[in-house]
Amino acid sequence: MTTKRANRNTAKYNVERQYIVFFDSEFNLSWNESDVDRFCEMWNKGVSVQEIAKIFNRHPVDVVLLIIDLAEQEKIEHRPSGIYGLQVTPR
């Protein structure tokens, strides 16, 4: 049996599955196009989520949610170091 991935804009909720989302007022989920372009450049250069958040003066959760959204749209690629970027220190 093959499963089809639901488009998040047309997905329907069924009684077996419930989605609960909590939003805190400190999160800003709005990004303008030029900031998204700047984010993508930094992501591709390996800048960490923490550093990107500092540059944009935003909460790291804002940045992580943008990453998820852009990854879902295939506008950014997976990077081996993930959210840590090039600032990963070896253990």
Tab-separated table of N, CA and C in Angstrom:
chain	number	residue	atom	x	y	z
A	1	MET	N	0.832	-1.172	0.000
A	1	MET	CA	0.000	0.000	0.000
A	1	MET	C	0.884	1.246	0.000
A	2	THR	N	0.623	2.154	-0.884
A	2	THR	CA	1.393	3.392	-0.913
A	2	THR	C	0.629	4.469	-0.172
A	3	THR	N	1.370	5.328	0.480
A	3	THR	CA	0.730	6.436	1.185
A	3	THR	C	1.077	7.718	0.472
A	4	LYS	N	0.108	8.569	0.361
A	4	LYS	CA	0.317	9.860	-0.275
A	4	LYS	C	0.462	10.913	0.812
A	5	ARG	N	1.472	11.727	0.698
A	5	ARG	CA	1.701	12.779	1.674
A	5	ARG	C	0.700	13.901	1.435
A	6	ALA	N	0.011	14.283	2.461
A	6	ALA	CA	-1.004	15.325	2.339
A	6	ALA	C	-0.368	16.697	2.231
A	7	ASN	N	-0.909	17.507	1.361
A	7	ASN	CA	-0.507	18.895	1.272
A	7	ASN	C	-1.030	19.594	2.517
A	8	ARG	N	-0.174	20.362	3.190
A	8	ARG	CA	-0.605	20.960	4.454
A	8	ARG	C	-1.745	21.947	4.275
A	9	ASN	N	-1.932	22.475	3.052
A	9	ASN	CA	-3.025	23.410	2.823
A	9	ASN	C	-4.345	22.698	2.582
A	10	THR	N	-4.302	21.438	2.175
A	10	THR	CA	-5.533	20.718	1.870
A	10	THR	C	-5.743	19.518	2.779
A	11	ALA	N	-4.835	19.319	3.739
A	11	ALA	CA	-4.953	18.159	4.631
A	11	ALA	C	-6.229	18.262	5.448
A	12	LYS	N	-6.871	17.132	5.628
A	12	LYS	CA	-8.085	17.086	6.440
A	12	LYS	C	-7.777	16.339	7.714
A	13	TYR	N	-8.338	16.798	8.792
A	13	TYR	CA	-8.141	16.142	10.073
A	13	TYR	C	-9.172	15.037	10.218
A	14	ASN	N	-8.748	13.911	10.763
A	14	ASN	CA	-9.706	12.852	11.065
A	14	ASN	C	-9.805	12.687	12.570
A	15	VAL	N	-10.772	11.915	13.015
A	15	VAL	CA	-11.005	11.807	14.445
A	15	VAL	C	-9.907	11.050	15.174
A	16	GLU	N	-9.107	10.284	14.462
A	16	GLU	CA	-8.046	9.508	15.093
A	16	GLU	C	-6.815	10.343	15.389
A	17	ARG	N	-6.646	11.452	14.706
A	17	ARG	CA	-5.438	12.253	14.852
A	17	ARG	C	-5.820	13.688	15.179
A	18	GLN	N	-5.193	14.222	16.203
A	18	GLN	CA	-5.441	15.602	16.569
A	18	GLN	C	-4.133	16.364	16.544
A	19	TYR	N	-4.184	17.583	16.069
A	19	TYR	CA	-3.012	18.442	16.023
A	19	TYR	C	-3.247	19.608	16.968
A	20	ILE	N	-2.312	19.804	17.846
A	20	ILE	CA	-2.408	20.922	18.766
A	20	ILE	C	-1.146	21.754	18.603
A	21	VAL	N	-1.336	23.029	18.366
A	21	VAL	CA	-0.203	23.925	18.188
A	21	VAL	C	-0.297	25.017	19.239
A	22	PHE	N	0.807	25.251	19.927
A	22	PHE	CA	0.862	26.299	20.925
A	22	PHE	C	1.748	27.414	20.396
A	23	PHE	N	1.215	28.602	20.361
A	23	PHE	CA	2.001	29.745	19.923
A	23	PHE	C	2.195	30.683	21.107
A	24	ASP	N	3.393	31.116	21.281
A	24	ASP	CA	3.728	32.048	22.341
A	24	ASP	C	3.893	33.423	21.699
A	25	SER	N	3.521	34.440	22.390
A	25	SER	CA	3.559	35.785	21.823
A	25	SER	C	4.974	36.252	21.493
A	26	GLU	N	6.003	35.590	22.055
A	26	GLU	CA	7.364	36.023	21.757
A	26	GLU	C	7.844	35.530	20.385
A	27	PHE	N	7.088	34.650	19.736
A	27	PHE	CA	7.480	34.153	18.435
A	27	PHE	C	6.918	35.041	17.335
A	28	ASN	N	7.734	35.280	16.326
A	28	ASN	CA	7.322	36.084	15.180
A	28	ASN	C	7.443	35.187	13.956
A	29	LEU	N	6.332	34.766	13.418
A	29	LEU	CA	6.343	33.816	12.315
A	29	LEU	C	6.263	34.495	10.958
A	30	SER	N	6.379	35.794	10.935
A	30	SER	CA	6.294	36.549	9.690
A	30	SER	C	7.702	36.897	9.205
A	31	TRP	N	7.974	36.557	7.948
A	31	TRP	CA	9.271	36.849	7.334
A	31	TRP	C	9.025	37.540	6.004
A	32	ASN	N	9.800	38.584	5.703
A	32	ASN	CA	9.660	39.188	4.373
A	32	ASN	C	10.622	38.509	3.397
A	33	GLU	N	10.394	38.733	2.133
A	33	GLU	CA	11.141	38.016	1.095
A	33	GLU	C	12.644	38.280	1.156
A	34	SER	N	13.032	39.518	1.426
A	34	SER	CA	14.469	39.817	1.470
A	34	SER	C	15.135	39.129	2.665
A	35	ASP	N	14.428	39.032	3.796
A	35	ASP	CA	14.987	38.324	4.945
A	35	ASP	C	15.094	36.829	4.678
A	36	VAL	N	14.125	36.263	3.967
A	36	VAL	CA	14.195	34.846	3.611
A	36	VAL	C	15.389	34.608	2.690
A	37	ASP	N	15.609	35.512	1.753
A	37	ASP	CA	16.775	35.387	0.864
A	37	ASP	C	18.069	35.452	1.664
A	38	ARG	N	18.153	36.407	2.600
A	38	ARG	CA	19.344	36.517	3.465
A	38	ARG	C	19.518	35.264	4.301
A	39	PHE	N	18.402	34.751	4.849
A	39	PHE	CA	18.466	33.521	5.628
A	39	PHE	C	19.046	32.391	4.786
A	40	CYS	N	18.538	32.219	3.553
A	40	CYS	CA	18.998	31.129	2.686
A	40	CYS	C	20.495	31.227	2.418
A	41	GLU	N	20.992	32.439	2.208
A	41	GLU	CA	22.437	32.633	1.999
A	41	GLU	C	23.211	32.179	3.233
A	42	MET	N	22.745	32.583	4.403
A	42	MET	CA	23.428	32.201	5.646
A	42	MET	C	23.345	30.693	5.865
A	43	TRP	N	22.178	30.100	5.591
A	43	TRP	CA	22.005	28.651	5.742
A	43	TRP	C	23.005	27.918	4.859
A	44	ASN	N	23.114	28.353	3.605
A	44	ASN	CA	24.029	27.705	2.658
A	44	ASN	C	25.490	27.900	3.033
A	45	LYS	N	25.808	28.967	3.777
A	45	LYS	CA	27.182	29.216	4.224
A	45	LYS	C	27.500	28.483	5.529
A	46	GLY	N	26.480	27.841	6.131
A	46	GLY	CA	26.719	27.075	7.346
A	46	GLY	C	26.571	27.837	8.644
A	47	VAL	N	25.884	28.976	8.612
A	47	VAL	CA	25.675	29.744	9.833
A	47	VAL	C	24.675	29.002	10.716
A	48	SER	N	24.935	28.961	12.013
A	48	SER	CA	24.070	28.228	12.944
A	48	SER	C	22.744	28.950	13.155
A	49	VAL	N	21.756	28.194	13.610
A	49	VAL	CA	20.444	28.768	13.921
A	49	VAL	C	20.583	29.840	14.997
A	50	GLN	N	21.388	29.575	16.004
A	50	GLN	CA	21.575	30.555	17.082
A	50	GLN	C	22.132	31.875	16.535
A	51	GLU	N	23.114	31.775	15.656
A	51	GLU	CA	23.722	32.986	15.092
A	51	GLU	C	22.735	33.707	14.170
A	52	ILE	N	21.999	32.951	13.366
A	52	ILE	CA	20.990	33.567	12.489
A	52	ILE	C	19.955	34.299	13.337
A	53	ALA	N	19.516	33.673	14.417
A	53	ALA	CA	18.540	34.309	15.310
A	53	ALA	C	19.092	35.627	15.858
A	54	LYS	N	20.365	35.636	16.236
A	54	LYS	CA	20.975	36.872	16.739
A	54	LYS	C	21.019	37.944	15.653
A	55	ILE	N	21.405	37.552	14.449
A	55	ILE	CA	21.507	38.511	13.341
A	55	ILE	C	20.157	39.158	13.049
A	56	PHE	N	19.101	38.359	13.058
A	56	PHE	CA	17.759	38.873	12.769
A	56	PHE	C	17.043	39.391	14.022
A	57	ASN	N	17.697	39.276	15.183
A	57	ASN	CA	17.098	39.692	16.453
A	57	ASN	C	15.748	38.995	16.660
A	58	ARG	N	15.781	37.660	16.503
A	58	ARG	CA	14.573	36.856	16.616
A	58	ARG	C	14.830	35.672	17.525
A	59	HIS	N	13.770	35.046	17.945
A	59	HIS	CA	13.858	33.846	18.764
A	59	HIS	C	14.314	32.687	17.875
A	60	PRO	N	15.174	31.793	18.364
A	60	PRO	CA	15.606	30.654	17.553
A	60	PRO	C	14.446	29.798	17.031
A	61	VAL	N	13.344	29.756	17.764
A	61	VAL	CA	12.180	28.999	17.291
A	61	VAL	C	11.653	29.589	15.988
A	62	ASP	N	11.675	30.925	15.849
A	62	ASP	CA	11.257	31.561	14.595
A	62	ASP	C	12.079	31.012	13.428
A	63	VAL	N	13.378	30.903	13.659
A	63	VAL	CA	14.295	30.440	12.616
A	63	VAL	C	14.058	28.964	12.311
A	64	VAL	N	13.877	28.158	13.332
A	64	VAL	CA	13.643	26.725	13.131
A	64	VAL	C	12.353	26.499	12.344
A	65	LEU	N	11.305	27.253	12.661
A	65	LEU	CA	10.051	27.107	11.918
A	65	LEU	C	10.216	27.529	10.464
A	66	LEU	N	11.035	28.545	10.220
A	66	LEU	CA	11.325	28.932	8.832
A	66	LEU	C	12.077	27.816	8.129
A	67	ILE	N	13.024	27.194	8.804
A	67	ILE	CA	13.778	26.074	8.224
A	67	ILE	C	12.832	24.947	7.835
A	68	ILE	N	11.936	24.602	8.736
A	68	ILE	CA	10.986	23.523	8.456
A	68	ILE	C	10.150	23.865	7.230
A	69	ASP	N	9.644	25.095	7.190
A	69	ASP	CA	8.807	25.509	6.067
A	69	ASP	C	9.581	25.483	4.750
A	70	LEU	N	10.789	26.034	4.737
A	70	LEU	CA	11.588	26.068	3.506
A	70	LEU	C	12.026	24.668	3.085
A	71	ALA	N	12.314	23.811	4.040
A	71	ALA	CA	12.694	22.429	3.723
A	71	ALA	C	11.507	21.683	3.116
A	72	GLU	N	10.311	21.897	3.660
A	72	GLU	CA	9.107	21.269	3.117
A	72	GLU	C	8.861	21.703	1.677
A	73	GLN	N	9.198	22.952	1.381
A	73	GLN	CA	9.031	23.483	0.023
A	73	GLN	C	10.231	23.159	-0.866
A	74	GLU	N	11.221	22.477	-0.285
A	74	GLU	CA	12.464	22.116	-0.972
A	74	GLU	C	13.209	23.349	-1.486
A	75	LYS	N	13.167	24.425	-0.694
A	75	LYS	CA	13.882	25.654	-1.042
A	75	LYS	C	15.250	25.721	-0.381
A	76	ILE	N	15.469	24.873	0.625
A	76	ILE	CA	16.789	24.723	1.216
A	76	ILE	C	17.083	23.235	1.287
A	77	GLU	N	18.375	22.936	1.324
A	77	GLU	CA	18.796	21.537	1.369
A	77	GLU	C	19.266	21.168	2.768
A	78	HIS	N	19.175	19.876	3.027
A	78	HIS	CA	19.713	19.336	4.274
A	78	HIS	C	21.217	19.620	4.307
A	79	ARG	N	21.726	19.920	5.470
A	79	ARG	CA	23.176	20.061	5.613
A	79	ARG	C	23.618	19.117	6.711
A	80	PRO	N	24.779	18.493	6.545
A	80	PRO	CA	25.226	17.461	7.482
A	80	PRO	C	25.232	17.901	8.943
A	81	SER	N	25.539	19.154	9.200
A	81	SER	CA	25.604	19.628	10.576
A	81	SER	C	24.266	20.164	11.073
A	82	GLY	N	23.241	20.096	10.238
A	82	GLY	CA	21.896	20.502	10.640
A	82	GLY	C	21.814	21.936	11.116
A	83	ILE	N	21.083	22.138	12.206
A	83	ILE	CA	20.867	23.494	12.698
A	83	ILE	C	22.122	24.123	13.289
A	84	TYR	N	23.134	23.293	13.577
A	84	TYR	CA	24.347	23.811	14.211
A	84	TYR	C	25.303	24.470	13.230
A	85	GLY	N	25.145	24.199	11.948
A	85	GLY	CA	25.995	24.826	10.959
A	85	GLY	C	27.450	24.413	11.093
A	86	LEU	N	28.325	25.296	10.689
A	86	LEU	CA	29.760	25.008	10.713
A	86	LEU	C	30.372	25.187	12.087
A	87	GLN	N	29.564	25.590	13.060
A	87	GLN	CA	30.071	25.842	14.404
A	87	GLN	C	30.038	24.590	15.270
A	88	VAL	N	29.863	23.452	14.655
A	88	VAL	CA	29.823	22.194	15.396
A	88	VAL	C	31.216	21.903	15.930
A	89	THR	N	31.303	21.590	17.194
A	89	THR	CA	32.601	21.225	17.775
A	89	THR	C	32.652	19.711	17.923
A	90	PRO	N	33.746	19.096	17.496
A	90	PRO	CA	33.852	17.638	17.610
A	90	PRO	C	33.848	17.198	19.064
A	91	ARG	N	33.270	16.045	19.311
A	91	ARG	CA	33.230	15.501	20.682
A	91	ARG	C	34.471	14.730	20.975
